[in-house]
Short mmCIF file of C-alpha atoms in Angstrom, two decimals:
data_model
loop_
_atom_site.label_atom_id
_atom_site.label_comp_id
_atom_site.label_asym_id
_atom_site.label_seq_id
_atom_site.Cartn_x
_atom_site.Cartn_y
_atom_site.Cartn_z
CA UNK A 15 -0.02 0.03 0.01
CA UNK A 16 1.50 3.30 -1.05
CA UNK A 17 2.00 5.93 1.60
CA UNK A 18 1.68 9.58 0.64
CA UNK A 19 3.74 12.15 2.47
CA UNK A 20 2.59 15.74 2.35
CA UNK A 21 5.16 18.44 3.04
CA UNK A 22 4.04 21.78 4.34
CA UNK A 23 6.45 24.66 4.06
CA UNK A 24 6.24 27.61 6.33
CA UNK A 25 6.87 31.17 5.36
CA UNK A 26 10.49 32.23 5.02
CA UNK A 27 11.44 35.76 5.92
CA UNK A 28 13.97 37.25 3.51
CA UNK A 29 15.71 40.53 4.12
CA UNK A 30 17.02 42.49 7.05
CA UNK A 31 15.73 41.39 10.45
CA UNK A 32 13.71 43.94 12.43
CA UNK A 33 15.34 45.74 15.35
CA UNK A 34 13.16 44.00 17.94
CA UNK A 35 13.84 40.48 16.60
CA UNK A 36 14.33 38.01 19.47
CA UNK A 37 14.23 40.84 21.98
CA UNK A 38 12.25 40.41 25.19
CA UNK A 39 10.68 43.33 27.00
CA UNK A 40 12.49 43.67 30.35
CA UNK A 41 10.59 42.88 33.49
CA UNK A 42 10.09 45.41 36.20
CA UNK A 43 12.83 43.85 38.27
CA UNK A 44 15.25 44.02 35.38
CA UNK A 45 14.40 47.64 34.68
CA UNK A 46 14.91 48.42 38.40
CA UNK A 47 18.34 46.76 38.34
CA UNK A 48 19.38 48.92 35.42
CA UNK A 49 18.09 52.06 37.10
CA UNK A 50 19.97 51.15 40.34
CA UNK A 51 23.17 50.58 38.28
CA UNK A 52 22.90 53.97 36.67
CA UNK A 53 22.15 55.61 40.03
CA UNK A 54 25.27 53.96 41.56
CA UNK A 55 27.36 55.27 38.65
CA UNK A 56 26.09 58.76 39.25
CA UNK A 57 26.93 58.55 42.92
CA UNK A 58 30.40 57.19 42.18
CA UNK A 59 31.24 59.56 39.38
CA UNK A 60 29.23 62.58 40.36
CA UNK A 61 30.45 66.15 39.79
CA UNK A 62 31.29 66.55 43.47
CA UNK A 63 33.88 63.84 43.16
CA UNK A 64 36.81 66.05 42.27
CA UNK A 65 40.03 65.35 44.17
CA UNK A 66 41.32 67.83 46.75
CA UNK A 67 44.07 65.62 48.14
CA UNK A 68 45.61 62.18 48.47
CA UNK A 69 45.58 60.36 51.81
CA UNK A 70 48.16 57.62 52.36
CA UNK A 71 47.01 55.10 55.00
CA UNK A 72 49.43 52.38 56.16
CA UNK A 73 47.38 49.69 57.91
CA UNK A 74 50.07 48.25 60.12
CA UNK A 75 48.56 45.78 62.65
CA UNK A 76 45.68 45.12 64.93
CA UNK A 77 45.21 43.95 68.51
CA UNK A 78 41.76 42.36 68.72
CA UNK A 79 39.87 41.48 71.92
CA UNK A 80 38.62 38.06 70.85
CA UNK A 81 39.14 35.30 68.26
CA UNK A 82 35.62 34.47 66.96
CA UNK A 83 35.02 30.96 65.71
CA UNK A 84 36.51 27.56 66.30
CA UNK A 85 39.71 28.23 64.27
CA UNK A 86 42.13 31.11 64.02
CA UNK A 87 40.60 34.08 62.21
CA UNK A 88 41.85 35.33 58.87
CA UNK A 89 41.27 39.09 59.20
CA UNK A 90 41.43 41.77 56.53
CA UNK A 91 40.58 45.47 56.61
CA UNK A 92 38.19 47.50 54.47
CA UNK A 93 38.47 51.24 54.26
CA UNK A 94 35.59 53.42 52.99
CA UNK A 95 36.46 57.03 52.11
CA UNK A 96 33.80 58.92 50.21
CA UNK A 97 32.36 56.55 47.63
CA UNK A 98 35.62 54.55 47.27
CA UNK A 99 36.34 51.25 49.01
CA UNK A 100 39.85 49.83 49.61
CA UNK A 101 40.93 46.52 51.12
CA UNK A 102 44.06 44.99 52.56
CA UNK A 103 45.22 41.48 51.85
CA UNK A 104 44.05 38.80 54.26
CA UNK A 105 46.31 38.12 57.26
CA UNK A 106 45.92 34.33 57.26
CA UNK A 107 45.84 32.85 60.74
CA UNK A 108 46.24 36.38 62.08
CA UNK A 109 43.64 35.66 64.83
CA UNK A 110 43.81 38.35 67.49
CA UNK A 111 47.12 39.81 66.28
CA UNK A 112 46.92 40.37 62.52
CA UNK A 113 49.67 42.19 60.70
CA UNK A 114 49.06 43.78 57.28
CA UNK A 115 51.65 46.52 56.67
CA UNK A 116 49.59 47.53 53.62
CA UNK A 117 49.83 51.03 52.15
CA UNK A 118 46.58 52.32 50.73
CA UNK A 119 46.53 55.41 48.55
CA UNK A 120 43.17 57.15 48.77
CA UNK A 121 41.84 60.16 46.83
CA UNK A 122 39.99 62.66 49.03
CA UNK A 123 36.90 64.32 47.50
CA UNK A 124 35.73 67.80 48.62
CA UNK A 125 33.86 67.87 51.91
CA UNK A 126 35.14 64.47 53.12
CA UNK A 127 36.98 64.75 56.39
CA UNK A 128 36.83 61.20 57.75
CA UNK A 129 36.76 57.54 56.78
CA UNK A 130 35.37 54.24 58.04
CA UNK A 131 37.48 51.18 58.73
CA UNK A 132 36.09 47.74 59.16
CA UNK A 133 37.81 44.37 59.98
CA UNK A 134 36.39 41.16 58.50
CA UNK A 135 37.13 37.55 59.13
CA UNK A 136 37.50 35.82 55.76
CA UNK A 137 35.36 32.67 55.54
CA UNK A 138 35.71 29.89 53.05
CA UNK A 139 32.13 28.43 53.07
CA UNK A 140 30.04 31.37 54.27
CA UNK A 141 29.88 35.18 54.10
CA UNK A 142 32.81 37.00 55.66
CA UNK A 143 32.05 38.07 59.24
CA UNK A 144 32.46 41.72 60.29
CA UNK A 145 34.23 41.65 63.66
CA UNK A 146 35.26 45.22 64.35
CA UNK A 147 34.85 48.74 63.01
CA UNK A 148 35.70 52.39 63.72
CA UNK A 149 35.14 55.91 62.34
CA UNK A 150 38.34 57.96 62.02
CA UNK A 151 38.46 61.70 61.38
CA UNK A 152 41.31 62.80 59.11
CA UNK A 153 43.71 64.69 61.41
CA UNK A 154 44.16 68.33 60.57
CA UNK A 155 47.86 68.08 61.30
CA UNK A 156 48.26 65.97 58.18
CA UNK A 157 47.56 69.02 56.01
CA UNK A 158 50.53 70.72 57.68
CA UNK A 159 52.83 68.07 56.30
CA UNK A 160 53.01 65.95 59.44
CA UNK A 161 52.86 62.15 59.60
CA UNK A 162 50.45 60.61 62.15
CA UNK A 163 51.29 57.24 63.72
CA UNK A 164 48.44 56.32 66.06
CA UNK A 165 46.43 53.45 67.61
CA UNK A 166 42.65 53.70 67.21
CA UNK A 167 40.01 51.93 69.28
CA UNK A 168 37.69 49.45 67.63
CA UNK A 169 34.00 48.73 68.30
CA UNK A 170 32.25 45.40 67.91
CA UNK A 171 30.35 42.70 69.74
CA UNK A 172 32.25 43.49 72.93
CA UNK A 173 30.92 47.06 72.87
CA UNK A 174 31.95 50.50 71.69
CA UNK A 175 35.74 50.97 71.75
CA UNK A 176 36.09 47.55 73.39
CA UNK A 177 36.86 45.29 70.42
CA UNK A 178 40.61 46.10 70.38
CA UNK A 179 42.82 48.62 68.58
CA UNK A 180 44.43 49.16 65.18
CA UNK A 181 47.65 50.92 64.30
CA UNK A 182 47.58 53.31 61.36
CA UNK A 183 50.23 55.59 59.81
CA UNK A 184 48.81 58.46 57.72
CA UNK A 185 50.19 61.22 55.53
CA UNK A 186 48.47 63.69 53.24
CA UNK A 187 49.30 65.45 49.96
CA UNK A 188 47.22 68.36 48.75
CA UNK A 189 46.25 68.63 45.13
CA UNK A 190 46.38 72.04 43.58
CA UNK A 191 43.33 73.52 41.87
CA UNK A 192 45.01 73.22 38.46
CA UNK A 193 45.35 69.45 38.92
CA UNK A 194 41.80 68.87 40.06
CA UNK A 195 39.58 66.84 37.69
CA UNK A 196 37.15 68.83 35.58
CA UNK A 197 33.70 67.41 34.84
CA UNK A 198 33.72 65.29 31.71
CA UNK A 199 30.60 64.35 29.74
CA UNK A 200 29.68 60.67 30.01
CA UNK A 201 27.47 58.92 27.52
CA UNK A 202 24.50 56.95 28.82
CA UNK A 203 23.43 54.52 26.06
CA UNK A 204 19.70 53.60 26.16
CA UNK A 205 19.45 49.81 26.25
CA UNK A 206 16.90 47.01 26.15
CA UNK A 207 17.10 43.56 27.63
CA UNK A 208 17.69 40.72 25.17
CA UNK A 209 17.32 37.17 26.41
CA UNK A 210 20.60 35.24 26.42
CA UNK A 211 22.56 38.41 25.77
CA UNK A 212 21.66 40.93 28.44
CA UNK A 213 21.22 44.69 27.92
CA UNK A 214 22.06 45.83 24.42
CA UNK A 215 21.93 49.38 22.84
CA UNK A 216 18.68 50.39 21.18
CA UNK A 217 19.36 51.28 17.57
CA UNK A 218 17.91 54.57 16.40
CA UNK A 219 17.55 56.00 19.93
CA UNK A 220 19.88 59.00 20.64
CA UNK A 221 22.36 58.67 23.45
CA UNK A 222 22.09 60.76 26.59
CA UNK A 223 24.98 63.00 27.60
CA UNK A 224 25.25 63.59 31.34
CA UNK A 225 27.80 66.32 32.00
CA UNK A 226 27.44 65.83 35.80
CA UNK A 227 29.25 62.55 35.78
CA UNK A 228 33.02 62.33 36.03
CA UNK A 229 34.92 59.15 35.33
CA UNK A 230 37.00 58.33 38.43
CA UNK A 231 40.75 58.47 37.94
CA UNK A 232 40.57 60.32 34.59
CA UNK A 233 42.25 63.73 35.03
CA UNK A 234 41.45 66.61 32.77
CA UNK A 235 43.77 66.70 29.79
CA UNK A 236 46.63 69.16 30.15
CA UNK A 237 48.05 70.75 27.02
CA UNK A 238 51.81 70.32 27.10
CA UNK A 239 53.84 70.54 23.93
CA UNK A 240 57.14 70.05 25.75
CA UNK A 241 58.35 66.46 26.48
CA UNK A 242 58.36 65.46 30.12
CA UNK A 243 61.74 63.77 29.76
CA UNK A 244 64.76 63.70 27.42
CA UNK A 245 66.35 60.95 25.44
CA UNK A 246 69.22 60.71 27.85
CA UNK A 247 66.82 59.72 30.64
CA UNK A 248 65.23 57.19 28.31
CA UNK A 249 68.61 55.71 27.37
CA UNK A 250 69.67 55.37 31.00
CA UNK A 251 66.50 53.45 31.79
CA UNK A 252 67.07 51.22 28.80
CA UNK A 253 70.52 50.40 30.11
CA UNK A 254 69.00 49.57 33.45
CA UNK A 255 66.24 47.41 31.99
CA UNK A 256 67.68 45.86 28.75
CA UNK A 257 64.98 43.18 28.69
CA UNK A 258 62.17 45.71 28.30
CA UNK A 259 61.15 47.20 25.02
CA UNK A 260 62.01 50.88 24.41
CA UNK A 261 58.37 51.83 23.81
CA UNK A 262 57.34 50.18 27.06
CA UNK A 263 59.85 52.26 28.98
CA UNK A 264 58.77 55.39 27.10
CA UNK A 265 55.10 54.76 27.96
CA UNK A 266 56.01 54.28 31.63
CA UNK A 267 57.93 57.53 31.66
CA UNK A 268 54.98 59.41 30.09
CA UNK A 269 52.58 57.79 32.62
CA UNK A 270 54.83 58.96 35.52
CA UNK A 271 54.97 62.48 34.04
CA UNK A 272 58.73 62.24 33.50
CA UNK A 273 59.52 61.38 37.12
CA UNK A 274 62.49 59.09 36.76
CA UNK A 275 62.39 57.67 40.32
CA UNK A 276 58.75 56.61 40.14
CA UNK A 277 59.30 55.27 36.66
CA UNK A 278 62.13 53.06 37.94
CA UNK A 279 59.87 51.72 40.69
CA UNK A 280 57.16 50.89 38.13
CA UNK A 281 59.62 49.17 35.85
CA UNK A 282 60.99 47.18 38.78
CA UNK A 283 57.45 45.92 39.55
CA UNK A 284 57.03 45.02 35.88
CA UNK A 285 60.22 43.01 35.77
CA UNK A 286 59.27 41.16 38.97
CA UNK A 287 56.00 40.08 37.35
CA UNK A 288 57.68 38.86 34.17
#
């Protein structure tokens, strides 16, 4: 008995795909996540985030009141200054007497005169446990060129100023008005959520320029037609680091604004990593 097979062909779309092809309208939660992300960027890079100085904090060591948990604690420090967050490496098995000796270089925004310091116990199989904290005003004597080496009380489960102490060494460098960052326009690209891809730009929709947002760490360009170093300096560095390419050394010198000593330190770090 013969069997007949009927084949039904569907419509085939020929030509350029529409802009909304395979795009899914974002849910309310996804839209809120995107709005929160943009709000966080505005807080981090807002126009008030110019730099008025640089604060150097050396987190030396801590003397804690108690070792929490069944094993020796692995403490690390977190410093919050303005909207920036800095961390030290973990002092493994530091327990009640951790030593870090970590230098943290912080940029100080206008109007900020203090910072928060927290100590956490690093955990392998659960969230890190906050064990101590303190609020430290930036000493006015630092702006006079002095170096402050002090022990500060810590608060925690034992009570205010009863969780132990931490040793910090601080110095401060003012930033002149000519070196302060000027507001730079930042492009906010309208996006739409696409399943399997994430947020992608919407074609045909104009971008939004927000002049109130300043990218952190991007100084205003300074017009300078004169070189910051001479060929003799470059040659001397080439002799010191024969294994590094000349253009690499040149870029480091330009990044360090022609400062030969800081360039040498940077090149030493590069050779250690090779």
